[in-house]
C-alpha cells in the first residue's frame, strides 16, 4: 500500500464577469491528475507557469477546494477531512509556500510565526519550545537575533527560509515544497537542498517538490511529473525524463535550460528558436483539437506519456 | 569613473534601517553607474542588500525608519533629494520598476486589465479602446496565453509566475528609460524566462533603456548582462564586464558563488556550499574585510585592513588584495576557494 494516493484530482475555478457577475467561463487549473507517493521518496512536479502546480499542492493539503477526485492517506480516504484543524493529516503534511511573504501574518514576530505550529501540534514546555525554535533557525542558517523581527524586515530569500523552518517545525511526514529555493541564491540553495536531503534520510520524509528549475529537480527527485494546462504530459523516473524524454513539451523544457557561458548567447538563442519552431510544427500530434493533453499511456513500468495513437 | 555618458550615477550611497534606537547600514558606500542601452547585473547572497539598493534608487522607503546618504544622479537631478510628488512623476514614466514580491506591488482589489491600463492613462495619449488593445498585447508579449481571461481576473487568482509577468507588463508599458528589475524571472520556467529576457532586449534596442537587473541566477546573468556587480554584506566586492567575471573572478566570494552552481550532470551528490552565512545587519563587521570570517584558512594578518576596490584590469574592480596569495583553479595547487 502506498503512503499517499491522489486519484483523478480536479480543481476548477469559475470565472465571473459581465453585467450580472455571472459565471462566464471556467479555469481547469487541475484537470484529472493521478499520483502515488511512497515513503521517503521525492516527487518532482515541473511545468509551465500557470499549469496548475501550486493548485495541486494546495488542494492536497486542503487549502483549495477539490472539484472532484480523492485523496488517500495511509490507506484512509481523507478527501473530506483535510481541513480539520488538529487532525493527524494536518500535522503530518506541511507546505512550503511559493509566496512566503503573503503566507506570513505581517503583524506577528518571527518567534510567534515559528511557534504557532509547535503550539498547535506538539506539547512542549516553554523552554523546549525555545530550544526547538533555535534549532530551526540554525537549520536554515539564520541567527537568533531575528526572533523579534517582523516579516517585512527580511529580504526575499530570508523570508523563504523562515517558511522552510516553519514547515519542518513539527517533524512532518510529508512536505509539499512549492518552489522552495527559487528565491534563494545558489549557496543558500545548496544549504537548503542538502538539509532537505539530510532530514529525508533521517526521518524518511516524502517530498512533493514543485519547481521550474530542471537542474534542481534533477538533483532532488526520484520521480518526475511534467504538467501542462492542468494535466500531466509525461511522468517517469529521473532517468526516463532526462535521458529519454518523449513528449514534445518535455523536450522543449529540457532544451531551454540556460547555461553560464556568455560567449554562446547567440548560438543558444538560435537553438531555442529552432526547438520552438519544431514545437509549433509538431505540437498537433501531442494535443487534441481543443489543445487538450491526451490521457497518459504507459510505455514502460515507470514511464508514461500523453500521446494520441501508438508510439 | 567616467560619468559623461552615464544615464544613472550612484555615488557613495548608504541606506540604513533603524533597529531600536540605532541605524544599521544595509547598503554601504555603493558607487555604480549605468549607461544607456546597458544591462548591469547585481548579484549576491540573500540579504546582501540588493533589493534595498533598488528600492532606494526609486525612493520607496519608509522615511521614518530609513536613512539614505550619498547621491543618485539621473537627468541632472539628485534622486535622493526628491520629494514624493517629484518621484511619482519619474516612476513609471522614466523609471520602470519590477518588484521582487509581485503580490505586494499589485492592487488586490483591481482587475489586472485595469491595473495595466492605469499606467497608460497617465503616460500615453491612447484612447480607451486603444488602451484595452494595448493591455492584451502586453499580456501576450509576456507569454500569458489567455490574455482576455487574465485581464478580467484579480491578482489572487493568478499563479505566482503570472503575477510576476503582469508586473513586468506594467513596467514595460510606458517604455521607461531606466528599468530596475528585482528578480524578474525567479518564478518562471526556462522557456518563459527566455521569452521575457528576449522581450527586455527588444525593449532595449527600441528605446535604449538602461537596465539594472538584480538576480541570483547566474544563467540569467550570462544571458543578459554587459557588466556585473557582486555585492556582499552591503558592499560591492567585485565589478567587471560579464565575460571577465565568469572567466576571471578574483574575489573569494565571487569565486565560491561560481563554484556552487549545481551542474546538470550531477545527480544526488552534495552541493558545494559556502560555509557560514551573511551576518545579520546588527552583527555585520563594520571594520576590515566583511568576508574574512568565512575564509578562516587565510591568516588574519594577510588581509587588507579596510579593503578598497582595486582596478586590476580595465573595468575590473576587486575589493580584496589577498587574491594574489590564492592558488586558483587550473594553476598549480588547485582551487583553494
Ligand atoms: N482563485 C482562483 N480563481 C481563478 N483562477 C485561479 C485561481 N487560482 C488559480 N487560478 C488559475 O489556475 C491556474 C493554475 O494556477 P497555479 O497557481 O496552480 O499555477 P502554477 O503551476 O503554480 O504556476 P506558477 O509556476 O506560475 O506558480 C492559473 O491559470 C490561475 O490563473
Ligand atoms: N525594512 C527593513 N527593516 C529592517 N531591516 C531590513 C528591512 N528591509 C531589509 N532589511 C534587512 O536588510 C538586509 C538587506 O535586505 P535586502 O532585502 O536588500 O536583501 P536582498 O539582497 O534583496 O536579498 P534577497 O536576495 O533575499 O532578496 C537584510 O539583512 C534584511 O533583513
Ligand atoms: S581582503 Fe582578505 S578577507 Fe577580504 S576578501 Fe580578500 S582575502 Fe578575503
Ligand atoms: Mg505556483
Ligand atoms: Mg531582494
XYZ file of C-alpha atoms and ligand atoms in Angstrom:
720
model
C 0.000 0.000 0.000
C 1.374 3.378 -0.903
C 1.805 6.139 1.605
C -0.443 8.546 -0.245
C -2.533 8.348 -3.329
C -4.238 11.027 -5.393
C -6.970 9.860 -7.749
C -8.205 11.890 -10.671
C -7.894 15.208 -8.889
C -9.781 18.146 -10.386
C -9.826 21.761 -9.284
C -11.882 24.067 -11.481
C -12.434 27.752 -10.810
C -15.407 29.675 -12.097
C -14.674 32.987 -13.770
C -17.254 35.660 -13.188
C -17.815 38.689 -15.285
C -20.254 40.582 -17.401
C -23.017 42.787 -16.150
C -24.553 40.373 -13.641
C -21.273 38.950 -12.474
C -22.357 35.513 -13.571
C -20.092 32.575 -14.290
C -18.920 33.054 -17.842
C -16.027 30.657 -18.011
C -14.048 28.110 -16.058
C -10.368 27.654 -15.386
C -9.412 23.984 -15.402
C -6.485 24.623 -13.076
C -6.100 20.926 -12.242
C -7.775 18.640 -14.706
C -7.531 14.965 -13.842
C -4.267 14.336 -12.034
C -3.346 10.968 -10.531
C -0.280 10.415 -8.372
C 1.080 7.950 -5.892
C 3.651 8.705 -3.218
C 5.858 6.247 -1.409
C 7.505 6.959 1.883
C 10.931 8.501 1.784
C 10.898 9.458 -1.874
C 10.931 12.787 -3.656
C 8.431 13.539 -6.402
C 9.051 16.407 -8.756
C 6.270 18.483 -10.256
C 7.502 20.573 -13.137
C 5.731 22.673 -15.714
C 4.967 25.974 -17.266
C 3.896 28.909 -15.154
C 0.135 28.704 -14.641
C -0.030 24.989 -15.372
C -1.579 24.142 -12.013
C 1.341 23.084 -9.845
C 0.591 25.243 -6.820
C -3.104 24.481 -7.078
C -2.310 20.757 -6.990
C -0.184 21.233 -3.882
C -2.731 23.419 -2.130
C -5.549 21.014 -2.968
C -3.594 18.134 -1.429
C -3.026 19.869 1.882
C -6.565 21.209 1.906
C -6.209 24.892 1.141
C -8.055 24.639 -2.118
C -11.466 23.130 -2.666
C -11.466 19.984 -4.750
C -13.990 19.831 -7.584
C -13.710 16.068 -7.812
C -11.254 13.279 -7.055
C -9.964 11.519 -3.973
C -7.010 11.584 -1.664
C -5.970 8.536 0.338
C -3.506 8.877 3.183
C -2.113 5.731 4.790
C -4.993 3.788 3.296
C -7.706 6.111 4.516
C -9.853 8.376 2.383
C -9.078 11.842 3.703
C -10.633 13.824 0.870
C -13.148 15.469 3.130
C -11.140 15.705 6.328
C -8.176 17.586 5.088
C -9.315 20.771 6.709
C -9.814 19.510 10.249
C -7.546 21.772 12.179
C -5.999 19.340 14.575
C -6.116 16.118 12.609
C -3.053 13.957 12.120
C -3.200 14.720 8.429
C -2.831 18.394 9.165
C 0.223 17.822 11.295
C 1.852 15.236 9.056
C 1.536 17.112 5.783
C 3.113 20.543 5.630
C 3.681 23.019 2.866
C 6.427 25.469 1.991
C 4.639 28.239 0.130
C 5.776 29.740 -3.121
C 4.807 33.152 -1.892
C 6.383 33.161 1.539
C 5.568 36.803 2.057
C 1.805 36.561 1.935
C 1.782 33.284 3.841
C 3.023 35.068 6.960
C 0.954 37.313 9.145
C 2.670 40.719 8.865
C 1.774 41.634 12.436
C 3.419 38.611 14.001
C 7.022 38.357 15.013
C 9.230 35.544 13.774
C 9.096 33.975 17.203
C 5.324 33.576 17.009
C 5.313 32.561 13.368
C 7.633 29.669 14.152
C 5.989 28.817 17.452
C 2.495 28.574 16.002
C 2.701 25.068 14.523
C 4.661 23.888 17.546
C 1.928 25.129 19.895
C -0.755 23.597 17.713
C 0.698 20.174 17.376
C 3.400 19.485 19.947
C 3.126 19.651 23.671
C 6.340 21.318 24.671
C 7.338 23.331 27.711
C 8.287 26.949 27.091
C 11.897 26.009 27.438
C 11.690 23.136 24.987
C 9.795 25.328 22.578
C 12.557 27.934 22.693
C 15.122 25.254 22.104
C 13.249 23.869 19.126
C 12.901 27.327 17.583
C 16.616 27.928 17.931
C 17.303 24.600 16.272
C 15.022 25.524 13.401
C 16.777 28.819 12.822
C 20.144 27.125 12.842
C 18.899 24.626 10.282
C 18.035 27.356 7.804
C 21.157 29.331 8.550
C 19.738 32.281 10.442
C 20.853 33.778 13.701
C 18.723 34.082 16.816
C 18.548 37.837 16.793
C 15.811 37.657 14.140
C 13.256 36.322 16.614
C 11.743 39.673 17.480
C 11.548 40.976 13.932
C 8.545 41.245 11.654
C 8.329 39.690 8.179
C 8.775 42.971 6.271
C 12.200 43.397 7.797
C 13.531 40.424 5.875
C 14.827 40.053 2.376
C 13.021 37.758 -0.066
C 15.388 34.869 0.495
C 15.317 35.257 4.270
C 11.514 35.029 4.295
C 11.688 31.915 2.181
C 13.995 30.333 4.749
C 11.610 31.194 7.561
C 8.877 29.453 5.572
C 11.023 26.357 5.387
C 11.758 26.458 9.113
C 8.053 26.704 9.828
C 7.223 23.739 7.611
C 9.695 21.404 9.303
C 8.880 22.574 12.843
C 6.671 19.624 13.826
C 8.539 16.787 12.147
C 6.014 16.235 9.367
C 5.907 13.065 7.286
C 5.449 14.788 4.006
C 6.328 18.253 2.787
C 4.844 19.878 -0.255
C 7.597 22.242 -1.235
C 6.378 24.854 -3.707
C 9.413 26.467 -5.321
C 11.282 26.199 -2.019
C 14.582 27.507 -3.309
C 13.756 29.671 -6.281
C 14.120 32.890 -4.289
C 17.464 31.813 -2.898
C 20.936 32.411 -4.160
C 22.952 29.361 -5.075
C 24.892 28.999 -1.904
C 21.837 29.136 0.339
C 20.024 26.987 -2.200
C 22.687 24.358 -1.762
C 22.448 24.573 2.028
C 18.684 24.137 1.954
C 18.698 21.283 -0.553
C 21.370 19.457 1.403
C 19.360 19.962 4.546
C 16.190 18.672 2.918
C 18.040 15.550 1.869
C 19.506 15.092 5.342
C 16.165 15.184 7.128
C 14.727 12.934 4.481
C 17.348 10.284 5.171
C 16.936 10.691 8.875
C 13.136 10.711 9.155
C 12.011 9.054 5.925
C 10.257 12.206 4.743
C 8.366 12.286 1.480
C 8.566 15.382 -0.692
C 6.392 16.731 -3.408
C 8.875 19.106 -4.905
C 7.361 21.791 -7.132
C 9.853 23.683 -9.195
C 10.503 25.132 -12.594
C 14.236 24.644 -12.203
C 15.137 21.475 -14.048
C 18.647 21.436 -12.648
C 17.376 21.416 -9.084
C 14.665 18.879 -9.871
C 17.184 16.540 -11.385
C 19.309 16.860 -8.312
C 16.471 16.164 -5.892
C 13.794 13.965 -7.411
C 13.363 10.233 -7.837
C 10.243 10.552 -9.894
C 9.073 13.470 -12.004
C 5.764 14.587 -13.496
C 5.594 17.237 -16.179
C 2.452 19.344 -16.067
C 0.840 21.354 -18.824
C -2.515 23.146 -18.590
C -3.721 21.191 -15.575
C -2.716 17.769 -16.885
C 0.353 15.574 -16.921
C 2.064 15.233 -20.264
C 4.706 12.825 -19.022
C 5.709 11.065 -15.826
C 8.644 8.836 -15.099
C 11.796 8.282 -13.140
C 14.521 10.845 -13.311
C 16.248 8.634 -15.808
C 13.130 8.340 -18.010
C 12.611 12.064 -18.147
C 16.158 13.308 -18.590
C 17.583 10.527 -20.765
C 14.549 9.548 -22.743
C 12.013 12.377 -22.905
C 9.085 11.574 -25.194
C 6.609 14.408 -25.115
C 7.348 17.459 -27.217
C 6.692 19.735 -24.242
C 9.213 17.891 -22.070
C 11.779 18.166 -24.820
C 11.141 21.850 -25.147
C 11.625 22.384 -21.423
C 14.856 20.433 -21.390
C 16.271 22.336 -24.347
C 15.796 25.672 -22.675
C 17.979 25.009 -19.633
C 20.300 28.006 -19.501
C 23.995 27.637 -19.073
C 26.587 30.047 -17.933
C 28.671 30.916 -20.912
C 28.150 34.472 -22.030
C 30.021 33.710 -25.297
C 27.409 31.297 -26.588
C 24.416 33.625 -26.120
C 23.649 33.999 -29.794
C 24.147 30.351 -30.549
C 21.755 29.376 -27.784
C 19.181 31.818 -28.994
C 19.272 30.169 -32.416
C 18.900 26.718 -30.899
C 15.970 27.953 -28.842
C 14.288 29.338 -31.926
C 14.761 26.055 -33.738
C 13.275 23.997 -30.919
C 10.442 26.490 -30.753
C 9.748 26.104 -34.474
C 9.738 22.349 -34.160
C 7.444 22.657 -31.211
C 4.977 24.749 -33.181
C 5.150 22.289 -36.086
C 4.812 19.081 -34.138
C 2.538 20.059 -31.320
C -0.706 18.994 -33.036
C 0.385 15.392 -32.554
C 0.542 15.933 -28.842
C -2.635 17.884 -28.105
C -6.156 17.158 -29.284
C -8.234 19.543 -31.384
C -9.100 21.666 -28.308
C -5.454 21.918 -27.328
C -6.065 19.472 -24.501
C -3.423 16.989 -23.412
C -4.218 13.347 -24.246
C -4.609 10.758 -21.471
C -1.389 9.164 -20.230
C -0.247 5.848 -21.687
C 2.383 3.572 -20.215
C 5.416 2.959 -22.330
C 7.338 1.101 -19.613
C 6.883 0.100 -15.964
C 7.741 3.581 -14.838
C 7.322 5.862 -17.813
C 4.036 7.333 -19.058
C 3.417 9.746 -21.897
C 0.328 11.575 -23.110
C 0.105 10.956 -26.825
C -2.548 10.027 -29.309
C -2.487 6.657 -31.103
C 0.522 4.366 -30.978
C 4.024 5.440 -30.142
C 34.678 56.790 -13.060
C 33.638 58.312 -16.339
C 30.245 59.936 -15.960
C 29.830 61.785 -19.249
C 27.558 59.261 -20.938
C 26.067 57.753 -17.821
C 22.331 57.506 -17.567
C 22.383 56.939 -13.851
C 25.258 57.574 -11.477
C 25.247 56.360 -7.892
C 27.856 57.795 -5.559
C 28.689 56.665 -2.052
C 25.166 55.517 -1.411
C 24.373 54.259 2.069
C 20.940 53.101 3.193
C 20.389 52.281 6.852
C 17.428 50.816 8.701
C 16.567 51.718 12.226
C 16.568 48.806 14.611
C 15.575 50.018 18.061
C 17.499 53.257 18.511
C 20.359 52.792 16.079
C 20.627 52.754 12.329
C 22.346 49.859 10.606
C 23.513 50.118 7.023
C 22.114 47.505 4.640
C 23.768 49.170 1.666
C 27.079 50.829 2.397
C 29.076 53.249 0.312
C 27.993 51.849 -3.023
C 29.103 53.631 -6.197
C 27.848 52.376 -9.537
C 26.898 53.736 -12.895
C 24.566 52.703 -15.672
C 24.805 53.692 -19.304
C 22.156 53.876 -21.973
C 21.490 50.548 -23.586
C 23.423 48.694 -20.917
C 22.463 45.817 -18.642
C 24.121 45.990 -15.250
C 23.522 42.835 -13.252
C 23.680 42.861 -9.473
C 24.262 39.528 -7.812
C 24.966 38.422 -4.280
C 23.824 36.285 -1.426
C 20.355 36.567 0.047
C 20.223 39.544 2.403
C 23.256 41.323 0.988
C 21.265 44.465 0.163
C 20.247 44.126 -3.489
C 16.567 44.970 -3.044
C 17.434 47.733 -0.606
C 19.645 49.283 -3.263
C 16.865 49.012 -5.825
C 14.142 50.499 -3.655
C 16.485 53.298 -2.613
C 17.009 54.274 -6.248
C 13.275 54.575 -6.810
C 12.676 56.247 -3.447
C 10.376 53.652 -1.973
C 11.486 53.609 1.609
C 9.590 54.451 4.689
C 11.296 57.675 5.762
C 10.781 57.226 9.460
C 12.874 54.103 9.745
C 15.309 54.586 6.922
C 18.236 56.904 6.407
C 19.789 57.481 2.995
C 23.051 59.316 2.325
C 25.006 59.758 -0.889
C 23.910 60.758 -4.350
C 21.941 59.247 -7.200
C 22.109 61.339 -10.370
C 19.638 60.982 -13.168
C 18.963 63.610 -15.773
C 20.569 66.440 -13.781
C 18.635 65.666 -10.633
C 19.790 64.077 -7.409
C 17.140 61.473 -6.710
C 17.909 61.286 -3.016
C 16.658 64.877 -2.710
C 13.314 64.473 -4.481
C 10.014 64.661 -2.670
C 7.243 62.142 -3.081
C 5.439 64.113 -5.765
C 8.533 64.544 -7.907
C 9.280 60.857 -7.569
C 5.793 59.887 -8.636
C 6.353 61.696 -11.895
C 9.567 59.773 -12.510
C 8.296 56.345 -11.599
C 6.556 54.676 -14.440
C 7.477 57.331 -16.961
C 11.260 57.473 -16.735
C 11.992 54.664 -14.341
C 10.203 51.344 -14.517
C 10.374 49.038 -11.536
C 9.747 45.306 -11.290
C 9.361 44.243 -7.666
C 10.684 41.048 -6.193
C 7.366 40.466 -4.480
C 4.597 40.984 -7.048
C 1.702 40.439 -4.687
C 2.583 43.421 -2.564
C 3.025 45.595 -5.647
C -0.324 44.834 -7.247
C -3.617 46.225 -6.052
C -5.605 43.256 -4.737
C -8.974 44.854 -5.458
C -8.420 45.860 -9.044
C -8.710 43.686 -12.126
C -5.432 43.009 -13.919
C -6.568 44.758 -17.103
C -7.445 47.935 -15.231
C -4.110 47.962 -13.411
C -2.148 47.782 -16.628
C -4.374 50.353 -18.327
C -3.974 52.753 -15.426
C -0.343 53.445 -16.274
C -1.283 54.001 -19.888
C -3.768 56.670 -18.860
C -1.060 58.715 -17.177
C 1.777 58.121 -19.532
C 0.294 57.836 -23.038
C -2.324 59.512 -25.187
C -4.124 56.332 -26.187
C -7.909 56.228 -26.360
C -9.838 53.869 -24.122
C -10.269 51.374 -26.907
C -6.572 51.548 -27.827
C -5.623 51.071 -24.207
C -7.713 47.920 -23.973
C -5.972 46.566 -27.053
C -2.561 47.532 -25.732
C -3.300 45.696 -22.468
C -3.997 42.466 -24.322
C -0.939 42.974 -26.489
C 1.272 43.467 -23.423
C -0.113 40.376 -21.695
C 0.508 38.418 -24.835
C 4.084 39.679 -25.040
C 4.877 38.437 -21.555
C 3.709 34.984 -22.576
C 0.273 34.851 -20.994
C -1.684 32.501 -23.181
C -5.231 33.691 -22.491
C -4.971 37.457 -22.076
C -8.712 38.144 -22.247
C -9.361 35.934 -19.266
C -6.411 37.178 -17.250
C -7.323 40.842 -17.866
C -10.608 40.147 -16.083
C -9.027 38.363 -13.112
C -7.751 39.689 -9.806
C -4.165 39.223 -8.576
C -5.007 36.451 -6.097
C -6.495 34.413 -8.942
C -3.216 34.208 -10.801
C -0.312 31.870 -10.322
C 2.970 33.207 -8.933
C 4.618 33.381 -12.324
C 1.595 35.030 -13.931
C 1.627 37.802 -11.342
C 5.279 38.347 -11.935
C 4.635 38.724 -15.647
C 1.755 41.128 -15.088
C 4.154 43.325 -13.201
C 6.661 43.117 -15.997
C 3.929 44.162 -18.426
C 3.154 47.184 -16.247
C 6.813 48.163 -16.002
C 7.317 47.881 -19.750
C 4.062 49.548 -20.749
C 5.478 53.062 -20.615
C 8.835 52.316 -22.216
C 10.957 53.706 -19.370
C 14.493 54.932 -19.969
C 15.703 53.075 -16.888
C 14.320 49.732 -15.838
C 15.094 48.281 -12.437
C 14.182 44.631 -12.362
C 14.423 42.866 -8.996
C 14.485 39.111 -9.630
C 12.137 39.437 -12.616
C 12.199 35.803 -13.646
C 12.579 33.831 -10.401
C 9.095 32.362 -10.632
C 9.272 31.488 -14.302
C 10.190 28.315 -16.084
C 13.015 28.372 -18.548
C 11.013 28.762 -21.751
C 9.050 31.743 -20.482
C 12.137 33.137 -18.842
C 13.855 33.116 -22.216
C 10.871 34.860 -23.765
C 10.915 37.577 -21.091
C 14.638 38.110 -21.456
C 14.214 38.458 -25.219
C 11.441 40.953 -24.569
C 13.696 43.050 -22.329
C 16.345 43.008 -25.048
C 13.802 44.107 -27.633
C 12.661 46.992 -25.442
C 16.257 47.934 -25.041
C 17.058 48.051 -28.707
C 13.953 50.121 -29.316
C 14.366 52.697 -26.558
C 17.996 52.336 -25.417
C 16.788 51.552 -21.933
C 19.431 51.046 -19.286
C 18.585 48.025 -17.167
C 19.633 47.206 -13.630
C 18.987 43.505 -13.304
C 19.010 42.006 -9.836
C 19.168 38.270 -9.851
C 20.699 35.295 -8.115
C 20.529 33.261 -11.283
C 23.925 33.239 -12.928
C 22.355 31.726 -16.042
C 20.316 34.902 -16.429
C 23.427 36.983 -15.850
C 25.292 35.094 -18.552
C 22.339 35.575 -20.872
C 21.719 39.267 -20.343
C 24.380 41.282 -18.617
C 27.027 43.572 -20.021
C 28.547 44.275 -16.635
C 28.156 42.605 -13.261
C 28.470 43.973 -9.740
C 28.785 41.423 -6.949
C 27.572 42.502 -3.521
C 28.462 41.020 -0.194
C 27.108 42.274 3.134
C 26.042 45.645 1.755
C 29.168 46.400 -0.234
C 30.162 45.938 -3.840
C 33.067 43.497 -3.634
C 33.701 42.952 -7.326
C 32.663 44.600 -10.558
C 33.602 43.510 -14.065
C 32.424 43.043 -17.640
C 30.411 39.845 -17.823
C 32.883 37.630 -19.652
C 35.726 38.759 -17.437
C 33.675 37.929 -14.359
C 32.873 34.393 -15.418
C 36.426 33.695 -16.554
C 38.490 35.664 -14.201
C 36.672 36.310 -10.940
C 39.084 37.256 -8.215
C 37.204 37.957 -5.029
C 36.925 34.811 -2.917
C 33.183 35.373 -2.516
C 32.582 35.614 -6.251
C 34.640 32.516 -6.803
C 32.741 30.485 -4.278
C 29.490 31.748 -5.793
C 30.554 30.453 -9.178
C 31.535 27.156 -7.597
C 28.157 26.496 -6.046
C 26.222 26.233 -9.323
C 24.519 22.844 -9.454
C 25.788 21.164 -12.578
C 23.134 19.444 -14.630
C 25.244 16.328 -14.785
C 25.316 15.973 -11.024
C 22.819 13.616 -9.504
C 22.495 13.075 -5.815
C 25.874 14.443 -4.906
C 26.081 17.028 -2.227
C 26.194 20.553 -3.482
C 29.071 22.857 -2.860
C 28.256 25.203 -0.010
C 29.976 28.350 1.106
C 30.403 27.770 4.801
C 28.831 30.219 7.183
C 26.251 32.853 6.383
C 25.803 36.539 5.740
C 25.711 38.073 9.196
C 22.526 39.909 10.119
C 22.547 43.696 9.937
C 23.229 44.173 13.614
C 26.139 41.781 13.599
C 27.868 42.932 10.446
C 31.537 43.512 10.961
C 31.895 47.196 10.225
C 35.660 47.078 10.106
C 38.090 45.195 7.990
C 37.022 42.811 5.283
C 33.498 41.523 5.797
C 34.204 38.219 4.192
C 37.215 37.283 6.281
C 35.203 35.245 8.797
C 34.268 32.858 6.039
C 37.743 32.101 4.834
C 39.356 31.121 8.113
C 42.270 29.399 6.428
C 43.770 32.717 5.463
C 45.908 34.253 8.123
C 44.339 37.368 9.631
C 47.422 39.456 9.077
C 47.271 38.795 5.332
C 44.100 40.814 4.786
C 43.910 44.441 3.953
C 42.624 46.340 6.951
C 39.922 48.199 5.098
C 39.815 46.659 1.641
C 39.207 49.166 -1.148
C 38.068 48.498 -4.697
C 41.208 47.965 -6.755
C 41.123 48.112 -10.525
C 43.081 45.035 -11.536
C 42.231 45.114 -15.249
C 40.308 47.667 -17.307
C 36.842 47.886 -15.768
C 37.515 45.028 -13.354
C 37.401 46.078 -9.694
C 38.003 43.853 -6.682
C 37.644 44.710 -3.019
C 40.440 42.462 -1.890
C 44.158 42.325 -2.303
C 44.722 38.884 -0.937
C 43.617 37.121 -4.102
C 47.220 37.255 -5.163
C 48.003 34.712 -2.466
C 45.443 32.176 -3.655
C 46.135 29.234 -5.835
C 43.376 29.455 -8.379
C 41.881 26.557 -10.253
C 43.921 25.375 -13.184
C 47.043 26.732 -11.590
C 49.410 24.735 -9.524
C 47.980 23.667 -6.204
C 44.354 23.510 -7.313
C 41.415 25.639 -6.186
C 41.803 26.943 -2.697
C 38.366 28.556 -2.539
N -8.703 31.581 -7.111
C -8.587 31.407 -8.439
N -9.581 31.788 -9.270
C -9.467 31.617 -10.609
N -8.399 31.083 -11.214
C -7.372 30.676 -10.443
C -7.407 30.827 -9.015
N -6.246 30.341 -8.515
C -5.517 29.927 -9.580
N -6.200 30.119 -10.738
C -5.717 29.780 -12.099
O -5.342 28.435 -12.110
C -4.223 28.240 -12.984
C -3.131 27.453 -12.267
O -2.545 28.250 -11.248
P -1.350 27.706 -10.311
O -1.091 28.746 -9.288
O -1.683 26.360 -9.816
O -0.160 27.621 -11.363
P 1.369 27.175 -11.134
O 1.609 25.980 -11.987
O 1.677 27.058 -9.698
O 2.152 28.391 -11.806
P 3.486 29.172 -11.329
O 4.640 28.367 -11.797
O 3.400 30.473 -12.089
O 3.432 29.361 -9.853
C -3.816 29.631 -13.459
O -4.315 29.822 -14.759
C -4.516 30.565 -12.493
O -4.871 31.776 -13.119
N 12.503 47.406 6.452
C 13.575 46.810 6.978
N 13.876 46.954 8.287
C 14.978 46.367 8.824
N 15.849 45.598 8.138
C 15.600 45.403 6.823
C 14.458 45.994 6.179
N 14.477 45.626 4.872
C 15.575 44.842 4.722
N 16.247 44.693 5.884
C 17.488 43.931 6.089
O 18.477 44.474 5.213
C 19.278 43.437 4.657
C 19.243 43.522 3.141
O 17.945 43.169 2.658
P 17.582 43.138 1.111
O 16.119 42.896 1.022
O 18.122 44.334 0.440
O 18.381 41.844 0.630
P 18.496 41.184 -0.815
O 19.924 41.275 -1.221
O 17.479 41.760 -1.724
O 18.182 39.649 -0.512
P 17.273 38.573 -1.294
O 18.147 38.001 -2.362
O 16.993 37.544 -0.243
O 16.061 39.272 -1.787
C 18.745 42.139 5.239
O 19.557 41.738 6.314
C 17.351 42.486 5.719
O 16.984 41.700 6.809
S 40.763 41.090 1.686
Fe 41.246 39.192 2.702
S 39.435 38.752 3.863
Fe 38.897 40.220 2.307
S 38.199 39.044 0.616
Fe 40.292 39.423 0.305
S 41.226 37.607 1.166
Fe 39.240 37.699 1.947
Mg 2.845 28.184 -8.418
Mg 15.750 41.033 -2.585
